[in-house]
């Protein structure tokens, strides 16, 4: 386990040096929040400032867990780094575990910074437990995308990861209602996305003090699906990595 | 060794490790591994690997003993890399069994008993050489001090450079560092000196010699014959996935008929010539007789003892390269002419 943690630590320090990563996970959500955070409207029965805080925190965290990881895993597989690791005493699953741990660690800043912005710029007032529950819901929700990143990174070559990552990025942002609250037909369709579930859990907690079971189940189902895809992808490349 | 003018200058003892343990009598073609005691470090038992219709490795059986420096020699596509991949648990054999230190290859890698460097191994970008070596060292149950590894691999001078900004030769040495940063009992290297210049290559083998001096076992694949001749105390020649020859460099040369003997005879008696000791190959053109022999002295004495008085006697030695070419060419000829039931001297090995 210590080897896996050492690898995760190295992954985190690599990410910290990466400007692109900081732009996507922190700079973009902060900028959007500064521009749109004070819109006078409602989103899922809570103030827009509160909805948009949840949306932007999820946006930063999910794109950080997905885009960057999928690209890197694919590249590192192509370069033979994964193969190199298999020649060390590090356990076989350590690479994937370290990637997920690192992305969990590096999505924390985007959540914390956007939440601070929500509190002091958007004037969102919540009891302490609601802050904590919302942050945890978003944080755990990003695991879904860390798993998808593993599936995509193992299955596709770097050249094809780029367009797929863009599609995933926009699809789950827009149809998950991260940028604006969903309504009507769009909502009927978007309800099924994991990003929608995560945002809905948080806004329900903020508005009503509890989340709907169906959304929690939704998150779990998506997680199981993506972990399954990731496992298949990793296994299918066992002899070629 | 001295009697072979291989053209590589220095004698075997400048490179070899524990050479004195081995009888190097030319012509001794007994199974090499049997001469060493102890359980095998690595054993391949009738191992095959099939990729679709291609049989990359075909019934490979061999043992490596502790402390040996073994070169795996073969042309491109001979099955060297596939064999090493299976040894390192990267690929599974289609059939057969591989044991490393008495257990399966995966377990041997994960317990740190094997350190390896492959041509296809990549490095983590965006970190410095020192950070990378420090990281991989942490994975080992019995780590070497990082500074020692950096020095041994000859990478201390650029330890603070970023991994993704190194030259090919430097990258190769970093990969080597990752193979030796734990106290492994067996080191496996696939074409270790490919991207190195002559001087770096010399330094590399010097440090490799230190690595194995303490009783470690080294297996390396190469297509540089000179390297196999100088660095290895045992050579495995493989071609088309099969083991063709197994012995010391001297034995390999003898195996192919290490010397060429030629003379002229007024009256050529082919059946007699074919019965000469040490004879591997015979060519007769009019009165000119050309013989490839594993023991040219014995061959020549037998000719003289029979009362012949040959003229224009010439004895020339074959290098390892010619031996290697002879062995693989013979094998390829067999493959294309599989129906012929000719027996070859080589099959006794």
Coordinates of C-alpha atoms in Angstrom, one line a residue:
Chain A
X1 CA 0.0 0.0 0.0
X2 CA 2.9 2.4 0.8
X3 CA 4.1 2.1 -2.8
X4 CA 0.6 2.9 -4.1
X5 CA 0.4 5.9 -1.9
X6 CA 3.9 7.1 -3.0
X7 CA 2.7 6.8 -6.6
X8 CA -0.5 8.7 -5.8
X9 CA 1.6 11.5 -4.1
X10 CA 3.8 11.7 -7.2
X11 CA 0.6 12.0 -9.4
X12 CA -0.7 14.8 -7.2
X13 CA 2.5 16.8 -7.4
X14 CA 2.5 16.3 -11.2
X15 CA -1.0 17.7 -11.4
X16 CA -0.2 20.6 -9.2
X17 CA 2.5 21.6 -11.8
X18 CA 0.1 21.3 -14.6
X19 CA -1.4 24.7 -15.7
X20 CA -4.1 23.2 -18.0
X21 CA -5.4 21.2 -15.1
X22 CA -5.7 24.3 -12.8
X23 CA -7.4 26.2 -15.6
X24 CA -10.1 23.5 -16.1
X25 CA -10.7 22.6 -12.5
X26 CA -10.4 25.9 -10.7
X27 CA -10.0 28.9 -13.0
X28 CA -13.0 28.2 -15.3
X29 CA -15.6 27.5 -12.6
X30 CA -14.4 30.5 -10.6
X31 CA -14.6 32.8 -13.6
X32 CA -18.1 31.5 -14.6
X33 CA -19.3 32.0 -11.0
X34 CA -18.0 35.5 -10.9
X35 CA -19.9 36.3 -14.1
X36 CA -23.2 34.5 -13.5
X37 CA -23.3 33.8 -9.8
X38 CA -25.4 36.8 -8.9
X39 CA -28.1 36.1 -11.5
X40 CA -31.6 36.7 -10.0
X41 CA -33.4 33.5 -10.6
X42 CA -34.1 30.1 -9.1
X43 CA -32.7 26.8 -9.8
X44 CA -34.4 23.6 -8.5
X45 CA -36.3 25.6 -5.8
X46 CA -33.1 27.2 -4.4
X47 CA -31.4 30.5 -5.1
X48 CA -29.5 30.7 -8.4
X49 CA -26.4 31.6 -6.3
X50 CA -26.7 28.3 -4.4
X51 CA -27.6 26.2 -7.5
X52 CA -24.8 27.7 -9.5
X53 CA -22.3 27.1 -6.7
X54 CA -23.2 23.4 -6.7
X55 CA -23.1 23.4 -10.5
X56 CA -19.7 25.0 -10.9
X57 CA -18.1 23.0 -8.1
X58 CA -19.3 19.8 -9.8
X59 CA -18.2 21.1 -13.2
X60 CA -14.7 21.8 -12.0
X61 CA -14.4 18.6 -10.1
X62 CA -15.8 16.3 -12.8
X63 CA -13.8 17.8 -15.6
X64 CA -10.7 17.5 -13.4
X65 CA -11.4 13.9 -12.7
X66 CA -12.3 13.0 -16.2
X67 CA -10.6 15.1 -19.0
X68 CA -7.1 15.1 -17.6
X69 CA -7.1 11.5 -16.4
X70 CA -8.4 10.0 -19.6
X71 CA -5.8 11.8 -21.6
X72 CA -2.9 10.9 -19.3
X73 CA -3.8 7.3 -18.9
X74 CA -4.1 6.8 -22.6
X75 CA -0.8 8.6 -23.2
X76 CA 1.0 6.7 -20.4
X77 CA -0.2 3.4 -21.7
X78 CA 1.0 4.3 -25.2
X79 CA 4.4 5.5 -23.8
X80 CA 4.9 2.2 -21.9
X81 CA 4.9 3.7 -18.4
X82 CA 2.1 1.4 -17.3
X83 CA 4.1 -1.5 -18.7
X84 CA 7.2 -0.2 -16.8
X85 CA 5.2 -0.2 -13.6
X86 CA 4.2 -3.8 -14.1
X87 CA 7.8 -4.7 -13.9
X88 CA 8.1 -3.3 -10.4
X89 CA 6.9 -4.9 -7.2
X90 CA 4.0 -2.5 -7.2
X91 CA 0.6 -4.4 -7.0
X92 CA -1.1 -4.7 -10.4
X93 CA -4.0 -2.4 -9.6
X94 CA -1.8 0.3 -8.0
X95 CA -1.6 2.4 -11.1
X96 CA -5.4 2.8 -11.4
X97 CA -5.9 3.2 -7.6
X98 CA -3.2 5.9 -7.5
X99 CA -4.9 7.7 -10.4
X100 CA -8.2 7.7 -8.7
X101 CA -6.8 8.7 -5.3
X102 CA -4.9 11.6 -7.0
X103 CA -7.9 12.8 -8.8
X104 CA -9.9 12.7 -5.6
X105 CA -7.3 14.7 -3.9
X106 CA -7.0 17.3 -6.6
X107 CA -10.7 17.9 -7.0
X108 CA -10.9 19.1 -3.4
X109 CA -9.6 22.6 -4.2
X110 CA -12.1 23.3 -7.0
X111 CA -15.0 22.3 -4.6
X112 CA -13.6 24.3 -1.7
X113 CA -12.8 27.4 -3.7
X114 CA -16.2 27.5 -5.5
X115 CA -18.0 27.0 -2.1
X116 CA -16.0 29.8 -0.5
X117 CA -17.0 32.0 -3.5
X118 CA -20.6 30.9 -3.0
X119 CA -20.5 31.8 0.6
X120 CA -18.7 35.2 0.4
X121 CA -19.5 36.4 -3.2
X122 CA -22.9 34.7 -3.8
X123 CA -24.0 35.2 -0.2
X124 CA -25.2 31.6 0.1
X125 CA -26.1 31.0 3.8
X126 CA -26.3 27.3 4.9
X127 CA -25.9 25.4 8.2
X128 CA -22.5 23.7 8.5
X129 CA -23.9 20.2 8.0
X130 CA -25.4 21.2 4.6
X131 CA -22.0 22.6 3.4
X132 CA -20.4 19.3 4.4
X133 CA -23.0 17.0 2.8
X134 CA -23.1 19.0 -0.4
X135 CA -19.3 19.0 -0.7
X136 CA -19.1 15.3 0.0
X137 CA -21.9 14.5 -2.5
X138 CA -20.0 16.3 -5.3
X139 CA -16.7 14.9 -4.2
X140 CA -17.9 11.3 -4.2
X141 CA -19.8 11.9 -7.4
X142 CA -16.5 12.7 -9.2
X143 CA -15.5 9.1 -8.5
X144 CA -17.9 8.1 -11.3
X145 CA -15.9 10.2 -13.7
X146 CA -12.5 9.0 -12.4
X147 CA -13.8 5.5 -13.3
X148 CA -14.9 6.6 -16.8
X149 CA -11.5 8.2 -17.3
X150 CA -9.9 4.8 -16.6
X151 CA -12.2 3.1 -19.1
X152 CA -11.6 5.6 -21.8
X153 CA -7.9 5.9 -21.2
X154 CA -7.3 2.2 -21.3
X155 CA -9.5 1.6 -24.3
X156 CA -8.6 4.5 -26.6
X157 CA -5.4 5.9 -28.1
X158 CA -4.5 9.4 -27.2
X159 CA -5.6 10.7 -30.6
X160 CA -9.1 9.4 -30.1
X161 CA -9.3 10.3 -26.5
X162 CA -9.3 14.0 -27.3
X163 CA -12.7 14.2 -29.2
X164 CA -14.3 11.6 -26.9
X165 CA -13.3 13.7 -23.9
X166 CA -14.8 16.8 -25.5
X167 CA -18.1 15.1 -26.1
X168 CA -18.2 13.7 -22.6
X169 CA -17.3 17.1 -21.2
X170 CA -20.0 19.0 -23.0
X171 CA -22.6 16.3 -22.8
X172 CA -22.5 15.8 -19.1
X173 CA -22.1 19.5 -18.4
X174 CA -25.1 20.6 -20.5
X175 CA -27.4 17.6 -20.1
X176 CA -26.4 17.3 -16.5
X177 CA -27.5 20.9 -15.9
X178 CA -24.2 22.1 -14.5
X179 CA -24.3 25.4 -16.4
X180 CA -28.0 26.1 -16.1
X181 CA -30.9 24.4 -14.4
X182 CA -32.8 21.9 -16.6
X183 CA -36.5 22.1 -17.2
X184 CA -39.1 20.6 -19.6
X185 CA -38.0 18.1 -22.2
X186 CA -34.3 18.7 -21.5
X187 CA -34.9 17.8 -17.8
X188 CA -36.8 14.6 -18.7
X189 CA -33.7 13.6 -20.8
X190 CA -31.0 15.0 -18.5
X191 CA -32.5 13.4 -15.4
X192 CA -30.6 10.3 -16.2
X193 CA -27.1 11.7 -16.3
X194 CA -24.9 11.2 -13.3
X195 CA -24.0 14.9 -13.2
X196 CA -27.7 15.8 -12.8
X197 CA -28.1 13.3 -10.0
X198 CA -25.2 14.8 -8.1
X199 CA -26.4 18.4 -8.5
X200 CA -30.0 17.4 -7.6
X201 CA -28.8 15.7 -4.4
X202 CA -27.0 18.8 -3.3
X203 CA -29.8 21.3 -4.2
X204 CA -32.4 19.1 -2.5
X205 CA -30.2 19.0 0.6
X206 CA -29.9 22.8 0.4
X207 CA -33.6 23.4 -0.2
X208 CA -35.3 20.6 1.7
X209 CA -32.7 19.2 4.0
X210 CA -32.9 15.8 2.4
X211 CA -32.1 14.1 -0.9
X212 CA -34.4 11.8 -3.0
X213 CA -33.5 8.1 -2.8
X214 CA -33.9 7.8 -6.6
X215 CA -31.0 10.3 -7.1
X216 CA -28.7 8.4 -4.7
X217 CA -29.5 5.1 -6.5
X218 CA -28.8 6.9 -9.8
X219 CA -25.3 7.8 -8.6
X220 CA -24.6 4.3 -7.4
X221 CA -25.9 2.8 -10.7
X222 CA -23.7 5.1 -12.8
X223 CA -20.7 4.3 -10.6
X224 CA -21.3 0.5 -11.0
X225 CA -21.6 0.9 -14.8
X226 CA -18.4 3.0 -15.2
X227 CA -16.4 0.8 -12.8
X228 CA -17.6 -2.2 -14.8
X229 CA -16.5 -0.6 -18.1
X230 CA -13.1 0.4 -16.5
X231 CA -12.6 -3.2 -15.3
X232 CA -13.3 -4.6 -18.8
X233 CA -11.0 -2.0 -20.4
X234 CA -8.1 -2.8 -18.0
X235 CA -8.6 -6.5 -18.4
X236 CA -8.8 -6.4 -22.2
X237 CA -5.4 -4.7 -22.4
X238 CA -3.7 -7.0 -19.9
X239 CA -1.4 -8.5 -22.5
X240 CA -0.8 -5.4 -24.7
X241 CA -0.1 -2.8 -22.1
Chain B
X1 CA 39.8 -18.5 -25.3
X2 CA 43.2 -17.2 -26.3
X3 CA 43.4 -19.5 -29.3
X4 CA 40.3 -17.9 -31.0
X5 CA 41.1 -14.8 -32.8
X6 CA 37.6 -13.4 -32.6
X7 CA 38.7 -9.9 -33.7
X8 CA 37.3 -8.4 -30.5
X9 CA 40.6 -7.7 -29.0
X10 CA 40.4 -8.3 -25.3
X11 CA 40.2 -11.9 -23.9
X12 CA 37.1 -13.2 -22.3
X13 CA 38.4 -12.7 -18.8
X14 CA 38.2 -9.0 -19.1
X15 CA 34.5 -9.2 -19.3
X16 CA 33.3 -12.6 -18.1
X17 CA 32.0 -13.3 -14.6
X18 CA 33.1 -16.4 -12.9
X19 CA 34.4 -17.9 -16.0
X20 CA 36.7 -20.2 -14.1
X21 CA 33.7 -22.2 -13.1
X22 CA 33.2 -23.4 -16.6
X23 CA 35.0 -25.9 -18.7
X24 CA 35.3 -24.3 -22.1
X25 CA 36.6 -27.2 -24.1
X26 CA 35.5 -26.7 -27.7
X27 CA 33.2 -29.4 -28.8
X28 CA 31.8 -30.1 -25.3
X29 CA 28.1 -29.9 -26.2
X30 CA 26.5 -31.3 -23.1
X31 CA 23.6 -29.4 -21.6
X32 CA 25.1 -26.4 -20.0
X33 CA 22.8 -26.0 -17.1
X34 CA 23.6 -29.5 -15.8
X35 CA 27.1 -28.4 -15.0
X36 CA 26.0 -26.0 -12.2
X37 CA 24.5 -27.1 -8.9
X38 CA 21.5 -25.7 -7.1
X39 CA 18.0 -25.2 -8.1
X40 CA 17.3 -23.2 -11.2
X41 CA 16.6 -19.5 -10.9
X42 CA 14.5 -19.6 -14.0
X43 CA 13.0 -22.6 -15.7
X44 CA 11.0 -22.8 -18.9
X45 CA 9.3 -26.1 -19.5
X46 CA 8.1 -26.6 -23.0
X47 CA 6.8 -23.0 -23.2
X48 CA 5.0 -21.9 -26.3
X49 CA 3.2 -18.7 -27.3
X50 CA 0.8 -18.5 -30.1
X51 CA -0.4 -15.2 -31.6
X52 CA -3.2 -16.1 -34.0
X53 CA -1.5 -18.3 -36.6
X54 CA 2.0 -17.2 -35.6
X55 CA 3.9 -19.4 -33.2
X56 CA 6.3 -16.8 -31.6
X57 CA 7.7 -19.2 -29.1
X58 CA 7.8 -22.9 -29.8
X59 CA 8.4 -25.4 -27.0
X60 CA 11.2 -23.5 -25.3
X61 CA 12.8 -25.5 -22.4
X62 CA 15.7 -24.0 -20.5
X63 CA 17.1 -23.4 -17.0
X64 CA 19.1 -20.5 -15.7
X65 CA 21.3 -21.0 -12.6
X66 CA 22.3 -18.5 -10.0
X67 CA 25.2 -16.2 -10.8
X68 CA 25.1 -16.8 -14.6
X69 CA 25.3 -14.0 -17.1
X70 CA 23.3 -15.3 -20.0
X71 CA 22.8 -13.7 -23.4
X72 CA 19.7 -14.5 -25.4
X73 CA 20.8 -14.2 -28.9
X74 CA 18.6 -14.3 -32.0
X75 CA 17.6 -12.4 -35.1
X76 CA 14.7 -10.0 -35.1
X77 CA 11.4 -11.8 -34.7
X78 CA 13.1 -14.9 -33.2
X79 CA 10.9 -14.7 -30.1
X80 CA 13.3 -13.0 -27.7
X81 CA 11.0 -10.3 -26.6
X82 CA 8.0 -12.6 -26.3
X83 CA 10.1 -15.0 -24.1
X84 CA 11.1 -12.1 -21.9
X85 CA 7.6 -10.8 -21.7
X86 CA 6.4 -14.2 -20.5
X87 CA 9.3 -14.5 -18.0
X88 CA 8.2 -11.1 -16.6
X89 CA 4.5 -12.0 -16.3
X90 CA 3.5 -9.5 -19.0
X91 CA 2.2 -12.2 -21.2
X92 CA 0.9 -15.7 -20.4
X93 CA 2.3 -18.7 -22.2
X94 CA -0.2 -20.5 -24.5
X95 CA 1.2 -23.7 -23.1
X96 CA 4.0 -24.9 -20.9
X97 CA 5.2 -23.7 -17.6
X98 CA 7.6 -21.0 -16.4
X99 CA 9.0 -20.9 -12.8
X100 CA 11.1 -18.2 -11.3
X101 CA 12.7 -18.8 -7.9
X102 CA 10.3 -21.8 -7.5
X103 CA 7.1 -19.7 -8.0
X104 CA 5.2 -18.1 -10.8
X105 CA 6.7 -15.1 -12.7
X106 CA 4.1 -12.7 -11.4
X107 CA 4.9 -13.5 -7.8
X108 CA 8.6 -13.2 -8.5
X109 CA 8.2 -9.7 -10.0
X110 CA 5.9 -8.5 -7.2
X111 CA 8.2 -9.8 -4.4
X112 CA 11.1 -7.8 -5.9
X113 CA 13.2 -10.8 -6.9
X114 CA 13.3 -9.7 -10.5
X115 CA 14.4 -6.3 -11.9
X116 CA 13.8 -5.7 -15.5
X117 CA 14.3 -3.3 -18.3
X118 CA 12.4 -3.6 -21.6
X119 CA 12.7 -1.7 -24.8
X120 CA 9.1 -0.9 -24.6
X121 CA 9.1 0.5 -21.1
X122 CA 8.2 4.2 -20.8
X123 CA 8.9 6.7 -18.1
X124 CA 6.6 9.0 -16.1
X125 CA 6.9 12.5 -17.6
X126 CA 7.0 15.9 -15.9
X127 CA 9.2 14.7 -13.0
X128 CA 12.9 14.8 -12.6
X129 CA 15.1 11.7 -12.9
X130 CA 15.9 11.8 -9.2
X131 CA 12.1 12.0 -8.3
X132 CA 11.4 9.1 -10.6
X133 CA 14.1 6.8 -9.3
X134 CA 13.2 7.7 -5.7
X135 CA 9.6 6.8 -6.4
X136 CA 10.3 3.5 -8.0
X137 CA 12.8 2.7 -5.3
X138 CA 9.9 3.0 -2.8
X139 CA 8.1 0.2 -4.5
X140 CA 10.8 -2.3 -3.5
X141 CA 10.8 -4.4 -0.4
X142 CA 14.6 -4.3 -0.4
X143 CA 15.6 -0.9 -1.9
X144 CA 19.0 0.2 -2.8
X145 CA 20.0 3.8 -1.7
X146 CA 18.9 6.2 -4.4
X147 CA 22.3 7.8 -4.7
X148 CA 23.9 4.4 -5.3
X149 CA 21.5 3.6 -8.1
X150 CA 22.0 7.0 -9.7
X151 CA 25.8 6.4 -9.6
X152 CA 25.7 2.9 -10.9
X153 CA 23.4 3.7 -13.7
X154 CA 25.6 6.7 -14.6
X155 CA 22.8 9.2 -14.3
X156 CA 23.8 11.2 -11.3
X157 CA 25.0 14.0 -13.6
X158 CA 21.6 14.7 -15.0
X159 CA 19.5 13.6 -12.0
X160 CA 17.8 16.9 -11.7
X161 CA 16.7 17.1 -15.3
X162 CA 13.2 16.4 -16.3
X163 CA 12.6 12.9 -17.6
X164 CA 10.8 14.0 -20.7
X165 CA 13.8 16.1 -21.8
X166 CA 16.5 13.4 -22.0
X167 CA 18.3 12.0 -25.0
X168 CA 17.6 8.4 -26.1
X169 CA 20.8 7.1 -24.5
X170 CA 20.0 9.0 -21.2
X171 CA 16.5 7.6 -21.2
X172 CA 17.9 4.1 -21.6
X173 CA 20.1 4.5 -18.6
X174 CA 17.2 5.8 -16.5
X175 CA 15.3 2.7 -17.4
X176 CA 18.3 0.7 -16.4
X177 CA 18.3 2.5 -13.1
X178 CA 14.7 1.5 -12.5
X179 CA 15.7 -2.1 -13.1
X180 CA 18.5 -2.1 -10.5
X181 CA 17.0 0.2 -7.8
X182 CA 15.9 -2.8 -5.7
X183 CA 18.1 -5.7 -4.6
X184 CA 16.9 -8.1 -7.1
X185 CA 18.3 -11.6 -7.5
X186 CA 17.7 -11.7 -11.2
X187 CA 18.1 -8.9 -13.7
X188 CA 16.4 -9.1 -17.1
X189 CA 17.4 -6.7 -19.8
X190 CA 16.0 -6.5 -23.3
X191 CA 18.5 -5.0 -25.7
X192 CA 20.0 -2.9 -23.0
X193 CA 22.5 -0.9 -25.0
X194 CA 20.5 -0.2 -28.1
X195 CA 20.6 3.6 -27.9
X196 CA 24.0 3.9 -26.4
X197 CA 27.2 5.0 -28.1
X198 CA 30.4 2.9 -27.8
X199 CA 31.8 4.6 -24.7
X200 CA 28.4 4.5 -22.9
X201 CA 28.1 0.9 -23.8
X202 CA 31.5 0.1 -22.3
X203 CA 30.6 2.0 -19.1
X204 CA 27.3 0.1 -19.0
X205 CA 28.9 -3.3 -19.1
X206 CA 31.4 -2.2 -16.5
X207 CA 28.7 -1.3 -14.1
X208 CA 26.7 -4.4 -15.0
X209 CA 29.7 -6.5 -14.1
X210 CA 29.6 -4.9 -10.6
X211 CA 25.9 -5.7 -10.4
X212 CA 26.3 -9.4 -11.0
X213 CA 29.6 -9.8 -9.1
X214 CA 27.7 -10.5 -5.9
X215 CA 26.0 -13.6 -7.3
X216 CA 23.1 -12.1 -9.1
X217 CA 21.9 -13.7 -12.2
X218 CA 21.6 -11.7 -15.4
X219 CA 19.7 -12.5 -18.5
X220 CA 19.9 -10.1 -21.5
X221 CA 18.6 -10.2 -25.0
X222 CA 20.8 -8.8 -27.7
X223 CA 21.5 -8.9 -31.3
X224 CA 25.0 -7.6 -30.9
X225 CA 27.1 -10.7 -31.1
X226 CA 30.2 -8.9 -29.8
X227 CA 28.3 -8.0 -26.7
X228 CA 27.2 -11.6 -26.1
X229 CA 30.7 -12.9 -26.7
X230 CA 32.3 -10.5 -24.3
X231 CA 29.7 -10.1 -21.5
X232 CA 28.0 -13.4 -21.3
X233 CA 29.3 -16.6 -19.9
X234 CA 26.5 -18.5 -21.5
X235 CA 24.7 -17.9 -24.8
X236 CA 21.2 -19.1 -25.8
X237 CA 20.7 -18.9 -29.5
X238 CA 17.0 -18.8 -30.5
X239 CA 15.5 -18.7 -33.9
X240 CA 11.8 -19.0 -34.9
X241 CA 10.8 -19.4 -31.3
X242 CA 13.0 -22.4 -30.6
X243 CA 16.3 -22.9 -28.7
X244 CA 19.0 -23.8 -31.2
X245 CA 22.1 -23.7 -29.1
X246 CA 23.0 -23.4 -25.5
X247 CA 26.6 -23.0 -24.3
X248 CA 29.6 -20.8 -23.6
X249 CA 30.6 -18.5 -26.4
X250 CA 33.4 -21.0 -27.2
X251 CA 31.0 -23.9 -27.3
X252 CA 28.6 -21.9 -29.6
X253 CA 31.5 -21.3 -32.0
X254 CA 32.5 -25.0 -31.7
X255 CA 28.9 -26.0 -32.3
X256 CA 28.9 -24.3 -35.7
X257 CA 32.4 -25.6 -36.5
X258 CA 34.5 -22.9 -35.1
X259 CA 37.4 -23.4 -37.4
X260 CA 37.7 -23.7 -41.1
X261 CA 40.4 -26.2 -42.3
X262 CA 41.3 -26.4 -45.9
X263 CA 43.9 -28.3 -47.8
X264 CA 44.4 -30.0 -51.2
X265 CA 44.5 -33.8 -51.6
X266 CA 45.5 -35.7 -54.8
X267 CA 43.1 -38.5 -54.1
X268 CA 39.9 -37.5 -52.3
X269 CA 38.2 -40.2 -50.3
X270 CA 34.9 -38.7 -49.2
X271 CA 33.6 -41.4 -46.9
X272 CA 36.9 -41.2 -45.0
X273 CA 36.7 -37.4 -44.7
X274 CA 33.1 -37.6 -43.5
X275 CA 34.3 -39.8 -40.6
X276 CA 36.9 -37.3 -39.4
X277 CA 36.7 -36.3 -35.7
X278 CA 35.2 -32.8 -35.0
X279 CA 33.8 -32.5 -38.5
X280 CA 30.8 -30.3 -38.8
X281 CA 30.7 -29.5 -42.5
X282 CA 32.5 -30.8 -45.5
X283 CA 32.9 -29.3 -49.0
X284 CA 35.0 -30.8 -51.7
X285 CA 35.8 -29.1 -55.0
X286 CA 38.2 -31.1 -57.2
X287 CA 41.2 -31.5 -55.0
X288 CA 40.3 -28.8 -52.6
X289 CA 38.9 -29.9 -49.3
X290 CA 37.2 -27.4 -47.0
X291 CA 36.1 -28.6 -43.5
X292 CA 34.3 -26.8 -40.7
X293 CA 35.5 -28.4 -37.6
X294 CA 34.9 -28.1 -33.9
X295 CA 38.4 -29.4 -33.2
X296 CA 40.7 -28.6 -36.1
X297 CA 43.7 -30.1 -34.4
X298 CA 42.1 -33.5 -34.1
X299 CA 40.7 -33.3 -37.6
X300 CA 44.1 -32.6 -39.1
X301 CA 45.9 -35.2 -37.0
X302 CA 43.5 -37.8 -38.2
X303 CA 44.1 -36.9 -41.8
X304 CA 47.9 -37.2 -41.2
X305 CA 47.6 -40.4 -39.2
X306 CA 45.8 -42.0 -42.1
X307 CA 48.9 -41.5 -44.2
X308 CA 47.7 -38.5 -46.2
X309 CA 50.0 -35.7 -47.0
X310 CA 47.7 -32.8 -47.7
X311 CA 49.2 -29.6 -49.3
X312 CA 48.4 -25.9 -48.7
X313 CA 47.0 -26.5 -45.3
X314 CA 45.1 -23.5 -43.9
X315 CA 43.3 -23.2 -40.6
X316 CA 41.2 -20.1 -40.0
X317 CA 38.9 -19.4 -37.0
X318 CA 35.3 -18.4 -37.2
X319 CA 34.0 -15.7 -35.0
X320 CA 30.8 -15.9 -33.0
X321 CA 29.1 -14.0 -35.7
X322 CA 29.8 -16.6 -38.3
X323 CA 28.9 -19.3 -35.8
X324 CA 25.6 -17.6 -35.1
X325 CA 24.9 -17.1 -38.8
X326 CA 25.8 -20.8 -39.5
X327 CA 23.5 -22.0 -36.7
X328 CA 20.5 -19.9 -37.7
X329 CA 21.0 -20.4 -41.4
X330 CA 21.1 -24.1 -40.9
X331 CA 17.8 -23.8 -38.9
X332 CA 16.2 -21.7 -41.5
X333 CA 17.2 -24.2 -44.2
X334 CA 15.7 -27.0 -42.2
X335 CA 12.5 -25.0 -41.9
X336 CA 12.2 -24.4 -45.6
X337 CA 13.2 -28.0 -46.4
X338 CA 11.2 -29.7 -43.6
X339 CA 10.6 -32.9 -45.6
X340 CA 14.3 -33.7 -45.9
X341 CA 15.3 -36.2 -43.3
X342 CA 18.9 -35.1 -43.1
X343 CA 20.5 -35.4 -39.8
X344 CA 22.5 -32.4 -38.6
X345 CA 25.3 -32.3 -36.2
X346 CA 23.5 -29.5 -34.5
X347 CA 20.7 -31.7 -33.3
X348 CA 23.0 -33.3 -30.7
X349 CA 22.9 -30.1 -28.7

